[in-house]
Short mmCIF file of C-alpha atoms in Angstrom, two decimals:
data_model
loop_
_atom_site.label_atom_id
_atom_site.label_comp_id
_atom_site.label_asym_id
_atom_site.label_seq_id
_atom_site.Cartn_x
_atom_site.Cartn_y
_atom_site.Cartn_z
CA MET S 23 -43.28 -2.38 60.10
CA LYS S 24 -39.59 -2.74 61.24
CA LYS S 25 -40.02 -5.64 58.66
CA THR S 26 -41.54 -4.77 56.41
CA ILE S 27 -39.02 -2.19 56.09
CA LEU S 28 -35.68 -5.24 56.51
CA LEU S 29 -38.12 -6.96 53.63
CA LEU S 30 -38.04 -3.62 51.21
CA ALA S 31 -34.31 -3.20 51.72
CA PHE S 32 -33.45 -7.28 51.23
CA LEU S 33 -35.74 -7.11 47.98
CA LEU S 34 -33.69 -3.94 46.68
CA PHE S 35 -30.30 -5.43 47.12
CA PHE S 36 -31.47 -8.75 45.79
CA SER S 37 -33.16 -7.14 42.83
CA ALA S 38 -29.67 -4.87 42.08
CA VAL S 39 -27.24 -7.90 42.61
CA LEU S 40 -28.64 -10.66 40.35
CA PRO S 41 -28.63 -8.76 37.24
CA VAL S 42 -25.00 -8.36 37.84
CA ASN S 43 -24.72 -11.92 38.90
CA MET S 44 -26.72 -12.74 35.75
CA MET S 45 -25.05 -10.73 33.75
CA ALA S 46 -21.40 -11.86 35.01
CA GLU S 47 -22.60 -15.74 34.45
CA GLU S 48 -24.12 -15.19 31.01
CA ASN S 49 -20.68 -13.58 29.92
CA LYS S 50 -18.68 -16.48 31.09
CA ALA S 51 -20.78 -19.03 29.81
CA LYS S 52 -20.52 -17.37 26.48
CA GLN S 53 -16.67 -17.38 26.65
CA ASN S 54 -16.85 -20.66 27.59
CA LYS S 55 -18.76 -21.45 24.57
CA GLU S 56 -16.51 -19.66 22.33
CA GLN S 57 -13.10 -21.24 24.05
CA THR S 58 -15.39 -24.53 23.23
CA THR S 59 -15.84 -23.55 19.87
CA GLU S 60 -12.36 -23.42 19.37
CA ASP S 61 -11.57 -26.40 20.48
CA GLN S 62 -13.83 -28.30 18.67
CA LEU S 63 -12.41 -27.38 15.67
CA ASN S 64 -9.65 -30.01 14.94
CA LEU S 65 -9.02 -28.90 11.73
CA ALA S 66 -5.55 -31.13 11.29
CA GLU S 67 -6.81 -34.42 12.89
CA ASN S 68 -4.46 -36.32 10.52
CA SER S 69 -1.11 -34.31 10.99
CA GLN S 70 1.11 -33.88 14.32
CA SER S 71 0.90 -30.14 14.00
CA ALA S 72 -0.68 -27.65 12.25
CA ILE S 73 -1.35 -23.69 12.24
CA LEU S 74 -3.50 -20.88 9.99
CA LEU S 75 -2.76 -17.79 9.73
CA GLU S 76 -3.71 -14.78 7.88
CA ARG S 77 -0.74 -13.28 5.77
CA ASP S 78 -0.95 -9.32 6.25
CA THR S 79 -2.02 -9.24 9.77
CA GLY S 80 0.18 -12.51 10.94
CA LYS S 81 -2.76 -13.18 12.88
CA ILE S 82 -3.49 -16.95 13.92
CA LEU S 83 -7.20 -18.25 12.80
CA TYR S 84 -5.99 -21.82 13.94
CA GLU S 85 -3.30 -23.33 15.41
CA LYS S 86 -2.77 -26.99 16.83
CA ASP S 87 0.83 -27.87 18.84
CA ALA S 88 2.42 -25.57 16.51
CA HIS S 89 5.36 -25.02 18.08
CA LYS S 90 6.17 -28.82 18.12
CA GLN S 91 9.92 -28.73 17.14
CA LEU S 92 9.67 -31.97 14.05
CA PRO S 93 11.71 -32.19 10.66
CA PRO S 94 10.68 -30.03 8.07
CA ALA S 95 11.63 -31.91 5.04
CA SER S 96 11.77 -29.98 1.65
CA MET S 97 9.55 -26.96 3.65
CA THR S 98 13.31 -25.97 4.93
CA LYS S 99 13.25 -24.92 0.65
CA ILE S 100 10.80 -21.90 2.07
CA MET S 101 13.68 -20.34 3.80
CA THR S 102 16.22 -21.31 0.82
CA MET S 103 13.96 -19.35 -1.53
CA ILE S 104 13.94 -16.70 0.95
CA LEU S 105 17.58 -15.54 0.53
CA ILE S 106 17.53 -16.41 -2.95
CA MET S 107 14.57 -13.52 -3.16
CA GLU S 108 16.45 -10.97 -1.12
CA ALA S 109 20.02 -11.60 -3.64
CA LEU S 110 17.61 -11.04 -5.91
CA ASP S 111 16.96 -7.64 -5.06
CA GLU S 112 20.28 -6.73 -3.62
CA GLY S 113 21.50 -7.27 -7.10
CA LYS S 114 23.93 -10.32 -5.86
CA ILE S 115 22.20 -12.62 -8.41
CA LYS S 116 19.88 -12.09 -11.53
CA LEU S 117 17.79 -14.09 -13.17
CA ASP S 118 19.01 -14.42 -16.75
CA GLU S 119 22.53 -15.20 -14.93
CA LYS S 120 23.86 -18.33 -15.97
CA VAL S 121 25.25 -20.70 -12.63
CA ARG S 122 28.02 -22.97 -13.52
CA VAL S 123 26.69 -26.74 -11.10
CA SER S 124 29.52 -27.96 -9.06
CA ASP S 125 30.33 -31.56 -8.57
CA TYR S 126 28.70 -31.51 -4.97
CA ALA S 127 25.40 -29.39 -5.97
CA ALA S 128 25.22 -32.65 -8.34
CA SER S 129 25.24 -35.22 -6.24
CA MET S 130 22.27 -34.77 -4.24
CA GLY S 131 20.33 -37.09 -3.69
CA GLY S 132 16.31 -37.19 -3.10
CA SER S 133 14.19 -34.77 -5.08
CA GLN S 134 16.42 -33.11 -7.82
CA ILE S 135 16.10 -31.87 -11.31
CA PHE S 136 19.25 -34.17 -12.42
CA LEU S 137 22.14 -31.45 -13.15
CA GLU S 138 25.18 -32.52 -13.79
CA ALA S 139 28.41 -31.85 -12.74
CA GLY S 140 30.16 -28.48 -14.81
CA GLU S 141 26.25 -27.99 -16.67
CA GLU S 142 25.32 -24.26 -16.52
CA MET S 143 21.83 -22.99 -16.10
CA LYS S 144 19.98 -19.61 -15.81
CA VAL S 145 19.23 -18.57 -11.67
CA GLN S 146 15.50 -18.52 -13.22
CA ASP S 147 15.50 -22.37 -14.18
CA LEU S 148 17.06 -23.39 -11.07
CA LEU S 149 14.73 -21.61 -9.22
CA MET S 150 11.90 -22.94 -11.18
CA GLY S 151 13.57 -26.34 -9.82
CA VAL S 152 13.40 -25.49 -6.30
CA ALA S 153 9.76 -24.09 -6.22
CA VAL S 154 8.55 -26.49 -8.18
CA ALA S 155 10.21 -29.96 -8.60
CA SER S 156 11.71 -29.44 -4.90
CA GLY S 157 15.18 -30.16 -6.55
CA ASN S 158 17.72 -30.71 -4.31
CA ASP S 159 20.67 -29.96 -6.79
CA ALA S 160 19.29 -26.58 -7.63
CA SER S 161 19.32 -25.66 -4.29
CA VAL S 162 22.15 -26.42 -3.57
CA ALA S 163 23.83 -25.42 -6.79
CA LEU S 164 21.84 -21.61 -6.02
CA ALA S 165 23.32 -21.22 -2.50
CA GLU S 166 26.73 -21.97 -3.58
CA ARG S 167 26.51 -19.12 -6.04
CA ILE S 168 24.72 -16.74 -3.27
CA ALA S 169 27.28 -17.81 -0.17
CA GLY S 170 30.13 -19.45 -1.87
CA SER S 171 29.37 -22.73 0.04
CA GLU S 172 26.76 -24.79 1.47
CA GLN S 173 28.37 -24.32 4.79
CA ALA S 174 28.19 -20.49 4.56
CA PHE S 175 24.26 -20.48 3.31
CA VAL S 176 23.56 -22.51 5.96
CA LYS S 177 24.64 -19.88 8.54
CA MET S 178 22.66 -17.17 6.86
CA MET S 179 19.75 -19.24 7.02
CA ASN S 180 20.18 -19.82 10.68
CA ASP S 181 21.00 -15.59 10.63
CA LYS S 182 18.05 -15.16 9.24
CA ALA S 183 15.88 -17.46 11.50
CA ARG S 184 17.47 -15.58 14.17
CA GLN S 185 16.30 -12.17 12.59
CA LEU S 186 12.81 -13.41 12.48
CA GLY S 187 12.49 -13.71 15.98
CA LEU S 188 12.09 -18.13 15.69
CA GLU S 189 13.58 -19.76 18.51
CA ASN S 190 12.88 -23.27 17.62
CA THR S 191 14.57 -23.56 14.65
CA ARG S 192 17.74 -24.64 12.99
CA PHE S 193 19.11 -25.89 9.95
CA GLN S 194 21.94 -28.15 8.97
CA ASN S 195 21.31 -27.72 4.95
CA PRO S 196 18.85 -25.73 2.21
CA THR S 197 17.39 -28.65 1.23
CA GLY S 198 15.57 -30.43 4.00
CA LEU S 199 17.29 -33.88 3.65
CA PRO S 200 17.81 -35.06 6.95
CA ALA S 201 20.43 -34.19 9.26
CA ASP S 202 20.76 -34.18 13.11
CA GLY S 203 19.40 -30.99 14.83
CA HIS S 204 17.40 -29.75 11.57
CA PHE S 205 14.29 -28.55 13.04
CA SER S 206 11.86 -26.60 12.68
CA THR S 207 8.00 -25.84 14.01
CA ALA S 208 4.26 -25.44 12.11
CA TYR S 209 4.56 -21.89 13.78
CA ASP S 210 8.62 -20.98 11.90
CA MET S 211 7.48 -22.05 9.25
CA GLY S 212 4.18 -19.91 8.85
CA VAL S 213 6.84 -16.93 9.94
CA MET S 214 8.77 -18.04 6.94
CA ALA S 215 5.80 -18.04 4.41
CA LYS S 216 4.69 -14.93 5.85
CA GLU S 217 8.09 -13.91 5.52
CA LEU S 218 8.74 -15.32 1.67
CA LEU S 219 5.12 -13.69 0.37
CA LYS S 220 7.29 -10.38 1.25
CA HIS S 221 8.37 -10.86 -2.62
CA GLU S 222 5.20 -12.28 -3.96
CA GLU S 223 6.63 -12.82 -7.86
CA ILE S 224 7.87 -15.97 -5.97
CA THR S 225 4.07 -17.08 -6.81
CA GLU S 226 5.10 -17.04 -10.53
CA TYR S 227 7.58 -20.47 -9.73
CA THR S 228 5.11 -22.09 -6.76
CA SER S 229 1.80 -21.35 -8.95
CA ILE S 230 3.36 -23.73 -11.90
CA TYR S 231 1.99 -27.27 -11.72
CA ASP S 232 4.24 -28.48 -14.41
CA GLY S 233 6.97 -27.23 -17.00
CA TYR S 234 10.19 -27.79 -18.81
CA LEU S 235 13.63 -27.31 -18.39
CA ARG S 236 15.99 -27.33 -21.66
CA GLU S 237 13.07 -27.53 -23.10
CA GLY S 238 14.02 -28.16 -26.89
CA THR S 239 17.18 -30.04 -26.16
CA GLU S 240 18.14 -33.71 -25.63
CA ASP S 241 18.08 -33.13 -21.97
CA GLU S 242 14.68 -31.81 -21.76
CA PHE S 243 13.13 -32.28 -18.22
CA TRP S 244 9.56 -32.70 -17.50
CA LEU S 245 8.82 -30.60 -14.27
CA VAL S 246 5.82 -31.44 -12.18
CA ASN S 247 4.65 -29.54 -8.91
CA THR S 248 4.57 -31.89 -5.62
CA ASN S 249 2.20 -29.55 -4.29
CA LYS S 250 -1.16 -31.09 -5.85
CA LEU S 251 -3.15 -28.23 -4.84
CA VAL S 252 -2.31 -25.56 -6.88
CA LYS S 253 -4.28 -27.25 -9.40
CA PHE S 254 -6.92 -28.32 -7.33
CA TYR S 255 -7.96 -25.83 -4.95
CA PRO S 256 -8.67 -22.83 -6.43
CA GLY S 257 -6.65 -19.52 -5.57
CA VAL S 258 -3.64 -22.08 -3.99
CA ASP S 259 -0.60 -20.57 -5.49
CA GLY S 260 2.35 -22.23 -3.04
CA LEU S 261 4.26 -22.36 -1.08
CA LYS S 262 6.30 -26.02 -0.57
CA THR S 263 5.50 -29.44 -0.11
CA GLY S 264 8.08 -31.44 1.88
CA TYR S 265 8.43 -35.59 2.47
CA THR S 266 10.73 -37.63 3.88
CA SER S 267 10.17 -41.26 6.03
CA GLU S 268 11.01 -39.68 9.54
CA ALA S 269 8.96 -36.01 8.90
CA LYS S 270 6.84 -38.22 7.04
CA TYR S 271 3.93 -35.46 4.99
CA CYS S 272 4.71 -32.34 5.58
CA LEU S 273 2.74 -28.56 3.43
CA THR S 274 3.34 -25.39 3.65
CA ALA S 275 0.43 -23.96 1.04
CA THR S 276 -0.42 -20.49 0.50
CA ALA S 277 -4.06 -18.94 -0.86
CA LYS S 278 -5.59 -15.72 -2.29
CA LYS S 279 -9.53 -14.88 -2.81
CA ASN S 280 -10.12 -11.01 -3.63
CA ASP S 281 -7.63 -9.37 -1.14
CA MET S 282 -6.90 -11.72 1.69
CA ARG S 283 -4.15 -14.05 1.45
CA VAL S 284 -3.88 -16.78 4.09
CA VAL S 285 -1.59 -19.49 4.84
CA ALA S 286 -1.70 -23.25 6.09
CA VAL S 287 0.98 -25.27 7.44
CA VAL S 288 0.96 -29.15 8.10
CA LEU S 289 3.55 -31.39 9.44
CA GLY S 290 3.55 -34.65 10.19
CA ALA S 291 0.35 -36.26 8.06
CA ASP S 292 0.70 -40.11 7.44
CA THR S 293 -0.10 -39.52 3.88
CA THR S 294 -0.63 -36.89 0.58
CA LYS S 295 -3.95 -37.24 0.90
CA ASN S 296 -4.68 -37.00 4.59
CA ARG S 297 -1.93 -33.90 4.59
CA ASN S 298 -3.82 -32.13 1.46
CA SER S 299 -7.21 -32.97 3.04
CA ASP S 300 -6.44 -31.14 6.47
CA VAL S 301 -4.80 -28.29 4.45
CA THR S 302 -8.19 -27.89 2.02
CA GLN S 303 -10.20 -27.60 5.54
CA MET S 304 -7.96 -25.01 7.14
CA LEU S 305 -8.00 -22.85 3.89
CA ASP S 306 -12.34 -23.73 3.70
CA TYR S 307 -12.24 -22.71 7.19
CA ALA S 308 -10.57 -19.42 6.87
CA PHE S 309 -12.55 -18.22 3.39
CA ASN S 310 -15.68 -19.48 4.87
CA HIS S 311 -15.16 -17.12 8.25
CA PHE S 312 -13.36 -14.30 7.64
CA ASP S 313 -12.78 -11.49 5.38
CA THR S 314 -10.68 -8.60 5.22
CA LYS S 315 -10.48 -5.35 4.39
CA GLN S 316 -6.54 -4.10 2.77
CA LEU S 317 -5.60 -0.50 3.81
CA PHE S 318 -2.30 -0.15 2.15
CA LYS S 319 -0.73 -2.14 -0.69
CA SER S 320 2.85 -3.43 -1.11
CA ASN S 321 5.40 -0.33 -1.45
CA GLN S 322 2.71 1.69 -1.38
CA PRO S 323 3.83 5.59 -0.48
CA VAL S 324 2.92 6.74 3.03
CA SER S 325 4.85 9.79 3.91
CA LYS S 326 8.18 11.45 2.93
CA LEU S 327 11.33 12.18 4.56
CA LYS S 328 13.41 15.29 4.81
CA LEU S 329 16.79 15.16 5.86
CA LEU S 330 19.40 17.91 5.91
CA LYS S 331 22.16 16.04 5.29
CA ALA S 332 20.68 13.81 2.72
CA ALA S 333 21.31 13.65 -1.43
CA ASN S 334 17.77 13.64 -1.87
CA GLU S 335 15.82 16.21 -0.39
CA SER S 336 12.47 14.52 -0.64
CA ILE S 337 12.61 10.94 0.28
CA ASP S 338 9.51 8.29 -0.50
CA VAL S 339 8.58 6.77 2.63
CA VAL S 340 6.63 2.90 1.26
CA THR S 341 4.79 0.36 3.18
CA GLU S 342 7.22 -3.09 3.59
CA GLU S 343 4.28 -5.41 2.79
CA PRO S 344 0.08 -5.05 2.52
CA ILE S 345 -1.28 -3.88 5.68
CA SER S 346 -5.19 -5.33 6.34
CA LEU S 347 -7.85 -5.94 8.82
CA ILE S 348 -8.90 -9.44 9.14
CA TYR S 349 -12.50 -9.56 11.06
CA LYS S 350 -15.58 -12.47 11.20
CA LYS S 351 -18.09 -12.42 7.95
CA GLY S 352 -20.41 -9.75 8.77
CA LYS S 353 -18.93 -7.89 11.59
CA PRO S 354 -16.43 -5.20 10.35
CA LEU S 355 -14.67 -3.34 12.59
CA GLU S 356 -15.12 0.35 12.90
CA ASN S 357 -13.14 3.45 14.63
CA ILE S 358 -9.63 2.69 13.04
CA GLU S 359 -7.18 4.94 12.32
CA THR S 360 -4.01 4.67 11.09
CA LYS S 361 -1.45 6.27 13.15
CA VAL S 362 2.30 6.87 10.71
CA VAL S 363 5.25 7.11 13.51
CA MET S 364 8.65 8.07 12.30
CA GLN S 365 11.87 6.94 13.85
CA GLU S 366 14.50 9.59 15.53
CA ASP S 367 17.57 10.63 14.68
CA ILE S 368 17.90 8.36 11.30
CA ALA S 369 21.56 7.98 10.47
CA LEU S 370 22.75 8.04 7.31
CA PRO S 371 23.18 6.24 4.54
CA LEU S 372 20.15 4.91 3.85
CA LYS S 373 19.67 1.69 1.89
CA ARG S 374 16.39 0.70 -0.19
CA GLY S 375 14.39 -1.10 2.35
CA ASP S 376 15.91 -0.20 5.73
CA THR S 377 13.25 0.80 8.07
CA VAL S 378 12.46 4.17 9.11
CA GLY S 379 9.13 4.35 10.65
CA LYS S 380 6.10 2.36 11.32
CA VAL S 381 2.37 2.11 10.32
CA GLU S 382 0.32 1.74 13.47
CA ILE S 383 -3.20 0.38 13.07
CA VAL S 384 -5.31 1.44 15.79
CA HIS S 385 -9.16 0.17 17.32
CA ASP S 386 -10.84 1.91 19.85
CA GLY S 387 -7.60 3.09 21.51
CA LYS S 388 -5.90 -0.83 21.04
CA VAL S 389 -2.89 -0.98 18.37
CA LEU S 390 -4.31 -4.14 16.26
CA SER S 391 -1.03 -4.49 14.19
CA GLU S 392 2.54 -2.40 13.21
CA THR S 393 3.80 -2.71 9.71
CA PRO S 394 7.17 -0.91 9.48
CA LEU S 395 8.23 1.58 7.38
CA VAL S 396 10.88 1.57 4.49
CA VAL S 397 12.90 3.93 2.39
CA LYS S 398 11.95 2.89 -1.15
CA GLU S 399 15.76 3.90 -2.70
CA ASN S 400 19.46 4.69 -1.43
CA VAL S 401 19.89 7.63 0.42
CA ASP S 402 23.53 8.43 0.76
CA HIS S 403 25.10 11.86 1.81
CA ALA S 404 24.49 15.21 0.35
CA SER S 405 27.59 16.01 -0.79
CA TYR S 406 29.15 19.99 0.05
CA LEU S 407 28.20 21.82 -2.95
CA GLN S 408 24.47 20.32 -2.13
CA LEU S 409 24.74 21.82 1.76
CA PHE S 410 26.23 25.09 0.02
CA LYS S 411 23.64 25.50 -2.67
CA ARG S 412 20.20 24.61 0.23
CA THR S 413 22.19 26.68 2.93
CA PHE S 414 22.06 29.82 0.12
CA HIS S 415 19.03 29.08 -0.81
CA THR S 416 17.49 29.19 2.99
CA MET S 417 19.07 32.49 3.68
CA LEU S 418 17.60 33.76 0.27
CA LYS S 419 14.00 32.88 1.31
CA LYS S 420 14.87 35.12 5.10
CA GLN S 421 15.74 38.15 3.12
#
């Protein structure tokens, strides 16, 4: 009888423990299988480092030695274009403004649009020279116009890199020409591309395959985009190539299909063909295996801000950039919540684009992403007359 009871107890114990152990082993096997699949992707076998990310969420879909410091060559101009676009937004320069080219800017070697010292060219044409032909002379001409000198512009570049939290990037010039202590990483270039694409109008330039400067004059110059994928991969509309003998072949590419925009970066490929092949492979992987759902567009009003001492009684609060969800094809996320969180003690005055809050995307209690909310316009202090009128109206309402 005692043996029977012991046998039954043993069987009960074993039957309870076995499923738990089996489930644990199955979960472990599943995790190992997923990890092995990721490790076996090997999407950028021809490049020293690479990264693939979705633009809106910043989610990394693939990476290879993404934090390895390498010379970025002319992909440096992504940061140059960020500062150009910010200067345009802030009204420091205008697209139809003519910039006089200095002797120094005209002396730049490497890729150029053959500017002459003393020549005047519109900002929009210089920007096209940077974005399409990777013009070093055009880059320096705009840098000098924005900051006063190349050195001052380089300081702005490094300040912006620190602002973006880029720990493995250091610039010595706005062109990417070889220089000691001039380096970046695939990850940092991806972050810079994401920042540049906040100004999505830049793709109006980076998507041009060919065009003319000084068209119709005896100095007419034909531009051909150094990024051939703009013509040969559907959806590619930027961003920047790079090459030096030290850096080898580099490319930061972006492509958009439906509402999904991705960024692919490779550094140190041995040939143009292999560079383009690596990027094409990464773009194919992104679009074949992932989908996105856009929740908010860029500059979409989300809330209103009411500050007692502000000149504007009601201030539009908008998204700084598009907000999306990314998921594997056929597996959309459910139970998604959006939460608007406003800052406390907001100080006046405010400039257009100042951050005053954030949108949190929450899935099953976990915050998936946070996107800044900004004011749509400048907000000054209210005048004494405005404050008096508001106080008077408040008093009338209470009577």
